[in-house]
Tab-separated table of C-alpha atoms and ligand atoms in Angstrom:
chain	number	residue	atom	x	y	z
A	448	UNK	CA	101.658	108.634	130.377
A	449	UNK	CA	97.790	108.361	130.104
A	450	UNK	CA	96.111	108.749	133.849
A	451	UNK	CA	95.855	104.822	134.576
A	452	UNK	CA	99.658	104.251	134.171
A	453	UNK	CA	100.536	107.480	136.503
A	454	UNK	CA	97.912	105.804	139.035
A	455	UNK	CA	99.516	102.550	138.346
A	456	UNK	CA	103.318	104.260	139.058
A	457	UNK	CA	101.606	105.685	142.124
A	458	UNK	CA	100.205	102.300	143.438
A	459	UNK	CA	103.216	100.745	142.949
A	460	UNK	CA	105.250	103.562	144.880
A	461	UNK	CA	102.753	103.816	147.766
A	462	UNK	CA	101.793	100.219	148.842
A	463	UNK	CA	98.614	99.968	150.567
A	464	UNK	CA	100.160	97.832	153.393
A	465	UNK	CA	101.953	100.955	154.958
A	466	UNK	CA	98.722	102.522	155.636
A	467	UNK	CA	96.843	99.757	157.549
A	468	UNK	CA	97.095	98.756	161.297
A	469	UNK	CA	99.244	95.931	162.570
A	470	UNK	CA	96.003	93.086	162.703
A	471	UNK	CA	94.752	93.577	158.982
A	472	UNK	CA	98.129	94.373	157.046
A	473	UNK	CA	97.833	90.443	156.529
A	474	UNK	CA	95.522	91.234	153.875
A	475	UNK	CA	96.624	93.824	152.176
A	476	UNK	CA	96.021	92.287	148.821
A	477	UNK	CA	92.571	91.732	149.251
A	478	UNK	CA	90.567	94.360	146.947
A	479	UNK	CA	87.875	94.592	150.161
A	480	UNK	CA	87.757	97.637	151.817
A	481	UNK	CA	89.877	96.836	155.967
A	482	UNK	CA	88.796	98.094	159.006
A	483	UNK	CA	91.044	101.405	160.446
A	484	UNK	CA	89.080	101.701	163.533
A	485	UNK	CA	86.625	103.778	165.046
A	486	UNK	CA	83.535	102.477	162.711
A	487	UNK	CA	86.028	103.558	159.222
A	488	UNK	CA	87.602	101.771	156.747
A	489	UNK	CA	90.812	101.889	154.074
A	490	UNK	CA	88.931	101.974	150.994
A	491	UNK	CA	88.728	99.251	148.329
A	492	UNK	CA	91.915	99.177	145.955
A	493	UNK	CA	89.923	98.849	142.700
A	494	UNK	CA	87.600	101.520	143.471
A	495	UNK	CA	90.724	103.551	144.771
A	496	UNK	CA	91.805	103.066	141.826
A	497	UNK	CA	88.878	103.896	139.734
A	498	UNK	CA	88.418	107.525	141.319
A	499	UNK	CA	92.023	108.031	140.855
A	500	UNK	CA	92.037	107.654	137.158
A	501	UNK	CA	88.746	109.718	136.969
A	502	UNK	CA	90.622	112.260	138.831
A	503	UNK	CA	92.985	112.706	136.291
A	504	UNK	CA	95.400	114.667	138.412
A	505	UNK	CA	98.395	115.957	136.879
A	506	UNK	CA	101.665	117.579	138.303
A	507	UNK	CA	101.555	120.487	140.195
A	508	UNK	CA	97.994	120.380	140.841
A	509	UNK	CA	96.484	122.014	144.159
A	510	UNK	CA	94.142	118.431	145.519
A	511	UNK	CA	91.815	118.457	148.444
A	512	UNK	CA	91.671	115.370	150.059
A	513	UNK	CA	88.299	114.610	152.271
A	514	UNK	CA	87.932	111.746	153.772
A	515	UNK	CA	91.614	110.592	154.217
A	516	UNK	CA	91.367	108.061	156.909
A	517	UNK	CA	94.830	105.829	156.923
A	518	UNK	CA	96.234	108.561	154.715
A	519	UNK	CA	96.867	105.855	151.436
A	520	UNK	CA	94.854	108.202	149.274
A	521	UNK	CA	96.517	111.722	150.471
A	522	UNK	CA	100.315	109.650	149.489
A	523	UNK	CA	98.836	108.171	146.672
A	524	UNK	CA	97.820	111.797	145.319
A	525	UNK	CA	100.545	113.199	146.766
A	526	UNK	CA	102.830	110.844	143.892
A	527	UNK	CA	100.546	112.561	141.221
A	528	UNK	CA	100.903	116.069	141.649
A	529	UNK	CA	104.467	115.396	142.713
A	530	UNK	CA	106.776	117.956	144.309
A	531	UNK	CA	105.393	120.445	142.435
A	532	UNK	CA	101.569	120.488	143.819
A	533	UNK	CA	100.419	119.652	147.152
A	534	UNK	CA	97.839	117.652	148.804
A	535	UNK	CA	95.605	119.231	151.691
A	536	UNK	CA	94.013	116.050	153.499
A	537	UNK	CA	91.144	116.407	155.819
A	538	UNK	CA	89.952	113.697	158.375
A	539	UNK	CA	87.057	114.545	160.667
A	540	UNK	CA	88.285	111.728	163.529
A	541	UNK	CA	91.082	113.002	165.534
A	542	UNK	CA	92.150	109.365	165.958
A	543	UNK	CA	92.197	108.758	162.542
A	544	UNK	CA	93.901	112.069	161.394
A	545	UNK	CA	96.680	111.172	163.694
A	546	UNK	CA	97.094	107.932	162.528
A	547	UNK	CA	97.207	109.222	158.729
A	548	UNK	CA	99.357	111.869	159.458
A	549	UNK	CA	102.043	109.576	161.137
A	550	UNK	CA	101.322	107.421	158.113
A	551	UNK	CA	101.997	110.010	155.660
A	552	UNK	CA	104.693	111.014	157.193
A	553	UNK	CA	106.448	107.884	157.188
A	554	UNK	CA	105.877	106.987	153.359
A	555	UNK	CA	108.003	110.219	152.886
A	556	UNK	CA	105.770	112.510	150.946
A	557	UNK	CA	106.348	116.373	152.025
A	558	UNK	CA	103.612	117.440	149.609
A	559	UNK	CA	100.985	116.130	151.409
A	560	UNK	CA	99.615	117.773	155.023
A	561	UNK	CA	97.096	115.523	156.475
A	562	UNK	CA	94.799	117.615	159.523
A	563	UNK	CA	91.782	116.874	161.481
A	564	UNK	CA	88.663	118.544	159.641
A	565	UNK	CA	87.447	121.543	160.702
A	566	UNK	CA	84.260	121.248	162.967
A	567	UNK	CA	82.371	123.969	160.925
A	568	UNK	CA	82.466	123.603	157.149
A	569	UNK	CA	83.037	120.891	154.566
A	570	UNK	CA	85.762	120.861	152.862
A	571	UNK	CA	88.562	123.356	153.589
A	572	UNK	CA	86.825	127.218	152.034
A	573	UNK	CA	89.712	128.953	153.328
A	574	UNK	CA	92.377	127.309	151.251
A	575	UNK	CA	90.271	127.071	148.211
A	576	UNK	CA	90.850	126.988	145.028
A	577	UNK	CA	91.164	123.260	144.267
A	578	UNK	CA	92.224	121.805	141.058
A	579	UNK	CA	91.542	118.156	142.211
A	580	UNK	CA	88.747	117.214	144.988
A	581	UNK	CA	88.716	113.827	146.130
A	582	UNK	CA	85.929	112.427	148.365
A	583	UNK	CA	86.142	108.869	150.103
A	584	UNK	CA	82.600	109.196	152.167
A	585	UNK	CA	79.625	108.910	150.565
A	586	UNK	CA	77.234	112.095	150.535
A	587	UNK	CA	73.542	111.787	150.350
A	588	UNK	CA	73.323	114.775	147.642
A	589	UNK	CA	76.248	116.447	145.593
A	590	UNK	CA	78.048	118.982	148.033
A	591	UNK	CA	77.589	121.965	146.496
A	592	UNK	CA	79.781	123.666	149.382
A	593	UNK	CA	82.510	121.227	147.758
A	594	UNK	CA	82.051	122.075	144.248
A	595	UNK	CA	82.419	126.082	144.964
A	596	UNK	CA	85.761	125.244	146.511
A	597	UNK	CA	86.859	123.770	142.744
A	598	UNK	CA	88.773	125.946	140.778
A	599	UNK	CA	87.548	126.614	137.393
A	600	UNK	CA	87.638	123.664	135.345
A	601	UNK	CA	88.966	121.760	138.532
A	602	UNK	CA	86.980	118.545	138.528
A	603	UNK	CA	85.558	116.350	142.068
A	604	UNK	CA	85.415	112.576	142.168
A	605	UNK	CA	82.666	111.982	144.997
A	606	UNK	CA	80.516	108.976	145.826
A	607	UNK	CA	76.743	110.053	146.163
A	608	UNK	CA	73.903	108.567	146.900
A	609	UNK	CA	75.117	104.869	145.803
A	610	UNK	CA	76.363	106.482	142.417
A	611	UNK	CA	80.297	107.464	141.640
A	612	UNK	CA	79.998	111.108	140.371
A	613	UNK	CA	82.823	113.090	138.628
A	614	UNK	CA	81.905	116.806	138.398
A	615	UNK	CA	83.767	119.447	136.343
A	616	UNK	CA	83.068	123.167	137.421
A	617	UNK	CA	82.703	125.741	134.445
A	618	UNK	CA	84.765	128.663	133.726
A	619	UNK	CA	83.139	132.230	133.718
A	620	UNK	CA	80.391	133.352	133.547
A	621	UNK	CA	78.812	130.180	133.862
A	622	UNK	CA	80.631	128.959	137.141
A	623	UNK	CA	78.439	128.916	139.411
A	624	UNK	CA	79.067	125.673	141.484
A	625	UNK	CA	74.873	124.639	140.196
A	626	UNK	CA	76.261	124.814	136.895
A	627	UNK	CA	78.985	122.049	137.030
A	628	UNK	CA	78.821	119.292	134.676
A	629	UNK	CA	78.312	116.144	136.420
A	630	UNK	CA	78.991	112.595	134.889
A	631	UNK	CA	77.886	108.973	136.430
A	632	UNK	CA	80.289	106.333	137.042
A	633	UNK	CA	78.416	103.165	138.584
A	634	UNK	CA	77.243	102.022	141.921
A	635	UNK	CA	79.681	101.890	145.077
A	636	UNK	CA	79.274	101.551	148.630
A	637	UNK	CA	80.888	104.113	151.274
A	638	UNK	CA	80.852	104.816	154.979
A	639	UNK	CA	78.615	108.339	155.047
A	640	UNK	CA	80.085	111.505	154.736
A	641	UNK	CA	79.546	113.751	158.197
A	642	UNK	CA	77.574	116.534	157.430
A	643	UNK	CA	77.228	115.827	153.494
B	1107	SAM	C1	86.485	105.158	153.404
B	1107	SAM	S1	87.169	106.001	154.757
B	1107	SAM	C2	88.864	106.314	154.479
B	1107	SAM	C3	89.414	106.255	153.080
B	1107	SAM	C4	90.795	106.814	153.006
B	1107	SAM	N1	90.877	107.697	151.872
B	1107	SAM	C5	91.880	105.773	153.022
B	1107	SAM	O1	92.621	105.672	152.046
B	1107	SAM	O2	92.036	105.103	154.029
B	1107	SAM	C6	86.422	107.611	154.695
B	1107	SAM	C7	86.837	108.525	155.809
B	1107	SAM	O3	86.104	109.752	155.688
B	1107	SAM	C8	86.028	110.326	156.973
B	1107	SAM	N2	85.041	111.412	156.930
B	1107	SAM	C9	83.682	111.320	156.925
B	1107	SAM	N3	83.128	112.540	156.819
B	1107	SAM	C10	84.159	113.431	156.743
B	1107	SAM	C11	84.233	114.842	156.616
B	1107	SAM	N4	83.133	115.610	156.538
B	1107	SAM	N5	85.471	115.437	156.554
B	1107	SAM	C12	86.580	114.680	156.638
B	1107	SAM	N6	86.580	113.330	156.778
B	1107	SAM	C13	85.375	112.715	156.819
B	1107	SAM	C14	85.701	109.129	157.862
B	1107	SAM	O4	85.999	109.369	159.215
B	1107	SAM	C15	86.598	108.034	157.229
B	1107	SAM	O5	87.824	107.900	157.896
């Protein structure tokens, strides 16, 4: 399967509706990003969507979730790697992490662990290497913290500064997290990433 039908299979087994409070789930099938609470928003299908396929996660891949909000994008990665990988899912509002994790666990995905971020580092260092990082808040310069938690070759979809950026880390010698190749994929919006 090429990585637009495996993100289509995972759409279709995660629906978005799960993930939203009672007052928007109306409007689920809007491709708008819908209010969460607490200033945050679940994000845009399409551009879900978009990341996802630029992703390119396979199974049994180790993915680092930031940003994870409702929790749709931990389950929806959490259907690509499969039972095989795992998903670590960071949110920074306790609110919010509780709400994802309650959504998580309710969609039935035991790959996936969905915890409030840590206060003092992007990212999750201590559990790195990633194959797969996925970031849903928009940083004002590429997170270089981020890309030294890759793995090499592991590849980061992150929104930055207004632009969609997909960055592949290289293999030794040349790994260095500066040295990652980084490709531009168009102009999105995003709430801001803390401390990115
Ligand atoms: C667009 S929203 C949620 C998108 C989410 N993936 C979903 O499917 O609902 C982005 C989230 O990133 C969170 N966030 C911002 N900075 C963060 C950080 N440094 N670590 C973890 N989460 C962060 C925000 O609180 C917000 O809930």
């Amino acid at each position: 399967m090429d990585p637009a039908d495996r993100v289509a299979a995972a759409f279709a087994a995660q629906p978005r509706r799960r993930f939203l409070p009672p007052d928007v789930r109306g409007s689920a099938a809007w491709d708008a990003p819908l209010a969460i609470g607490y200033g945050q928003t679940n994000s845009q299908p399409h551009t879900v969507g978009d990341m996802l396929v630029l992703l390119d996660v396979a199974p049994g891949m180790r993915v680092l979730d930031v940003g994870a909000g409702s929790g749709w994008t931990s389950a929806l990665l959490g259907e690509l790697t499969g039972p095989d990988g795992w998903v670590l899912a960071l949110e920074i509002v306790p609110e919010l992490a509780a709400f994802g994790a309650a959504n998580v666990e309710a969609a039935g995905v035991p790959c996936v662990r969905l915890v409030r971020a840590g206060q003092g580092a992007l990212g999750a260092p201590d559990e790195a290497p990633f194959d797969r990082i996925l970031v849903s808040a928009m940083a004002s310069e590429l997170p270089l913290s981020l890309v030294a938690q890759l793995a090499p070759g592991g590849v980061m979809v992150a929104p930055v500064a207004g632009t969609m950026l997909r960055v592949v880390r290289g293999f030794p010698p040349r790994d260095a997290p500066g040295e990652a190749r980084v490709t531009e994929h168009g102009s999105y919006q995003f709430v801001p990433l803390v401390g990115g």
